[in-house]
Amino acid sequence: MTKRKHKDNRQRLLIAQQAAKILAKSGNRDFLAAKNKAVERLGILDKTQLPTNIEIERALIEYQRIFCGDEQPQIVFSLRQAALKAMKLFADFSPKLVGSVLAGTSDQHSPVHLHLFADTSEDITVFLIEQRIPFEIGEQKVRYGHDVHEFQPTFNFYAGDVRFLLTVFVSHGKKQSPLSPIDGKTMPRANTMEVEKLLVSLT
């Protein structure tokens, strides 16, 4: 390995580790913002050798393993339990778990992110009102290809200390999973039965 290649790899590792630390301490999962902040903190001027989101996610997993000990797996387990309970509540909308709770990289700040499927977003609004669950409405940009994206409605609410983020797909979302913002591949999604199996595997 040349000195230049070694230096580039070292820089990518340092940025990935710093970005992972930022993600772990901030609680959000904005990889791009964490990467930019890491570059700024490290005072790196050469931005031609930046880590990928996959490299940052690996560094985050390693950071959690070293510094969070037994606490982080318990948090993941608790959030998956909360996810399963919510998925049973939203059973009529074919819920699927996505994001950091599914990936196992969540922390106490992470929301439980569910994909729901309905004829209209108003169906979710009515259901939440009937369940007397206070909520906030937003939207999320979902990518299906290099230049193919849609804005899907979202609903945010809290159950105790757990924040839930519901992204509602009202068209082809159930058949075609969107792309992951981390690696650009098809986003992993787990149905109720798969989440139950995950919980069993952790006991």
Coordinates of C-alpha atoms in Angstrom, one line a residue:
M1 CA 0.0 0.0 0.0
T2 CA 1.4 3.4 -1.0
K3 CA 1.8 6.2 1.6
R4 CA -0.9 8.2 -0.2
K5 CA -3.3 5.3 -0.1
H6 CA -2.6 4.7 3.6
K7 CA -3.1 8.4 4.3
D8 CA -6.4 8.4 2.4
N9 CA -7.7 5.4 4.3
R10 CA -6.6 6.8 7.6
Q11 CA -8.5 10.1 6.8
R12 CA -11.7 8.2 5.9
L13 CA -11.5 6.2 9.1
L14 CA -11.0 9.3 11.3
I15 CA -13.9 11.1 9.6
A16 CA -16.1 8.0 10.0
Q17 CA -15.2 7.6 13.6
Q18 CA -15.9 11.3 14.4
A19 CA -19.2 11.2 12.4
A20 CA -20.2 8.1 14.3
K21 CA -19.5 9.8 17.6
I22 CA -21.6 12.8 16.5
L23 CA -24.5 10.6 15.5
A24 CA -24.3 8.6 18.8
K25 CA -24.3 11.7 20.9
S26 CA -26.9 13.8 18.9
G27 CA -29.4 11.0 18.5
N28 CA -30.3 11.8 14.9
R29 CA -29.3 9.8 11.9
D30 CA -28.4 12.5 9.4
F31 CA -25.3 11.0 8.0
L32 CA -24.4 13.8 5.6
A33 CA -24.7 16.5 8.4
A34 CA -22.6 14.3 10.7
K35 CA -20.0 13.8 8.0
N36 CA -19.7 17.5 7.3
K37 CA -19.5 18.3 11.0
A38 CA -16.8 15.7 11.4
V39 CA -14.7 17.2 8.6
E40 CA -15.1 20.6 10.2
R41 CA -14.1 19.4 13.7
L42 CA -11.0 17.6 12.4
G43 CA -10.0 20.6 10.3
I44 CA -9.7 18.5 7.1
L45 CA -9.3 20.5 4.0
D46 CA -9.0 17.7 1.5
K47 CA -12.6 16.5 0.9
T48 CA -11.8 14.2 -1.9
Q49 CA -11.5 11.2 0.4
L50 CA -14.7 11.0 2.5
P51 CA -16.2 7.9 4.0
T52 CA -19.4 6.4 2.7
N53 CA -22.5 6.1 4.8
I54 CA -21.8 2.4 5.1
E55 CA -18.4 3.1 6.6
I56 CA -20.0 5.6 9.0
E57 CA -22.6 3.1 10.0
R58 CA -19.9 0.5 10.7
A59 CA -18.1 3.0 12.8
L60 CA -21.3 3.8 14.7
I61 CA -21.9 0.1 15.5
E62 CA -18.3 -0.2 16.7
Y63 CA -18.7 3.0 18.8
Q64 CA -21.9 1.7 20.4
R65 CA -20.2 -1.7 21.1
I66 CA -17.3 0.0 22.9
F67 CA -18.9 2.9 24.7
C68 CA -22.5 1.8 25.3
G69 CA -21.8 -1.7 26.5
D70 CA -24.9 -3.6 27.6
E71 CA -27.1 -0.5 27.5
Q72 CA -27.5 -0.1 23.8
P73 CA -28.7 -3.6 23.1
Q74 CA -31.3 -3.2 25.8
I75 CA -32.5 0.1 24.2
V76 CA -32.8 -1.7 20.9
F77 CA -34.8 -4.5 22.5
S78 CA -37.2 -2.0 24.2
L79 CA -37.7 0.0 21.1
R80 CA -38.4 -3.2 19.1
Q81 CA -41.0 -4.2 21.7
A82 CA -42.6 -0.7 21.3
A83 CA -42.5 -1.2 17.6
L84 CA -44.2 -4.5 17.8
K85 CA -47.0 -3.1 20.0
A86 CA -47.6 -0.3 17.6
M87 CA -47.5 -2.6 14.6
K88 CA -50.3 -4.6 16.1
L89 CA -52.3 -1.4 16.7
F90 CA -51.8 -0.4 13.0
A91 CA -52.3 -4.0 11.7
D92 CA -55.0 -2.8 9.2
F93 CA -52.3 -0.7 7.5
S94 CA -49.7 -3.6 6.9
P95 CA -47.0 -1.9 9.0
K96 CA -43.3 -2.5 8.4
L97 CA -40.5 -1.5 10.6
V98 CA -37.6 0.3 9.1
G99 CA -34.6 2.5 10.1
S100 CA -32.2 2.3 13.0
V101 CA -34.5 0.3 15.3
L102 CA -34.6 -2.5 12.7
A103 CA -30.9 -2.1 11.9
G104 CA -30.0 -2.3 15.6
T105 CA -28.2 1.0 15.7
S106 CA -30.8 3.0 17.6
D107 CA -30.3 4.8 20.9
Q108 CA -32.6 6.4 23.4
H109 CA -33.2 9.3 21.1
S110 CA -34.2 7.3 18.0
P111 CA -37.8 7.2 16.8
V112 CA -39.6 4.0 15.9
H113 CA -40.0 4.4 12.2
L114 CA -42.9 2.5 10.6
H115 CA -44.1 2.3 7.0
L116 CA -47.9 2.2 6.7
F117 CA -50.0 1.6 3.6
A118 CA -53.4 3.1 3.0
D119 CA -55.7 4.3 0.3
T120 CA -55.3 7.9 1.5
S121 CA -53.3 9.6 4.3
E122 CA -56.7 10.7 5.7
D123 CA -57.3 7.1 6.7
I124 CA -54.3 7.4 9.1
T125 CA -55.5 10.7 10.4
V126 CA -59.0 9.3 11.2
F127 CA -57.5 6.3 12.9
L128 CA -55.2 8.3 15.1
I129 CA -58.1 10.6 16.1
E130 CA -60.2 7.6 16.9
Q131 CA -57.4 6.2 19.1
R132 CA -57.1 9.7 20.7
I133 CA -53.4 9.9 19.8
P134 CA -52.1 13.5 19.4
F135 CA -50.0 13.8 16.3
E136 CA -48.1 16.1 14.0
I137 CA -48.2 15.9 10.2
G138 CA -45.2 16.3 7.9
E139 CA -43.7 14.8 4.8
Q140 CA -40.7 12.8 3.8
K141 CA -38.8 12.6 0.6
V142 CA -38.5 9.0 -0.4
R143 CA -36.2 7.9 -3.2
Y144 CA -36.9 5.0 -5.6
G145 CA -34.1 5.5 -8.1
H146 CA -31.4 7.9 -9.1
D147 CA -33.8 10.7 -10.2
V148 CA -37.0 9.1 -9.0
H149 CA -38.5 10.3 -5.7
E150 CA -41.8 11.1 -4.1
F151 CA -42.9 13.1 -1.1
Q152 CA -44.9 10.9 1.3
P153 CA -47.0 12.1 4.3
T154 CA -45.7 11.4 7.7
F155 CA -47.2 11.4 11.2
N156 CA -45.2 12.0 14.4
F157 CA -46.5 11.1 17.9
Y158 CA -45.2 10.0 21.3
A159 CA -46.2 7.0 23.4
G160 CA -44.6 7.6 26.7
D161 CA -41.0 8.5 26.1
V162 CA -40.9 6.8 22.7
R163 CA -41.3 8.8 19.5
F164 CA -43.0 7.2 16.6
L165 CA -42.6 8.3 12.9
L166 CA -45.1 6.9 10.5
T167 CA -44.5 7.3 6.8
V168 CA -47.6 6.6 4.8
F169 CA -47.5 5.1 1.3
V170 CA -50.7 5.7 -0.7
S171 CA -49.6 4.4 -4.1
H172 CA -47.0 1.8 -5.1
G173 CA -45.0 1.8 -1.9
K174 CA -46.2 -1.6 -0.7
K175 CA -44.9 -3.3 -3.8
Q176 CA -41.7 -1.4 -4.2
S177 CA -39.5 -0.7 -1.2
P178 CA -37.8 2.7 -1.4
L179 CA -34.0 3.0 -1.4
S180 CA -32.0 3.3 1.8
P181 CA -30.4 6.7 2.4
I182 CA -27.4 4.8 3.8
D183 CA -26.3 2.6 1.0
G184 CA -28.7 3.4 -1.9
K185 CA -29.9 -0.2 -2.0
T186 CA -33.5 -1.4 -1.4
M187 CA -34.4 -0.3 2.1
P188 CA -34.8 -3.3 4.6
R189 CA -38.3 -3.6 6.0
A190 CA -39.7 -6.1 8.5
N191 CA -43.3 -7.1 9.0
T192 CA -44.9 -8.0 12.3
M193 CA -43.8 -11.6 12.2
E194 CA -40.2 -10.7 11.4
V195 CA -40.1 -8.3 14.3
E196 CA -41.4 -10.9 16.6
K197 CA -38.6 -13.2 15.5
L198 CA -36.0 -10.5 16.1
L199 CA -37.3 -10.1 19.6
V200 CA -37.1 -13.9 20.2
S201 CA -33.5 -13.9 19.0
L202 CA -32.5 -11.3 21.5
T203 CA -34.0 -13.1 24.6

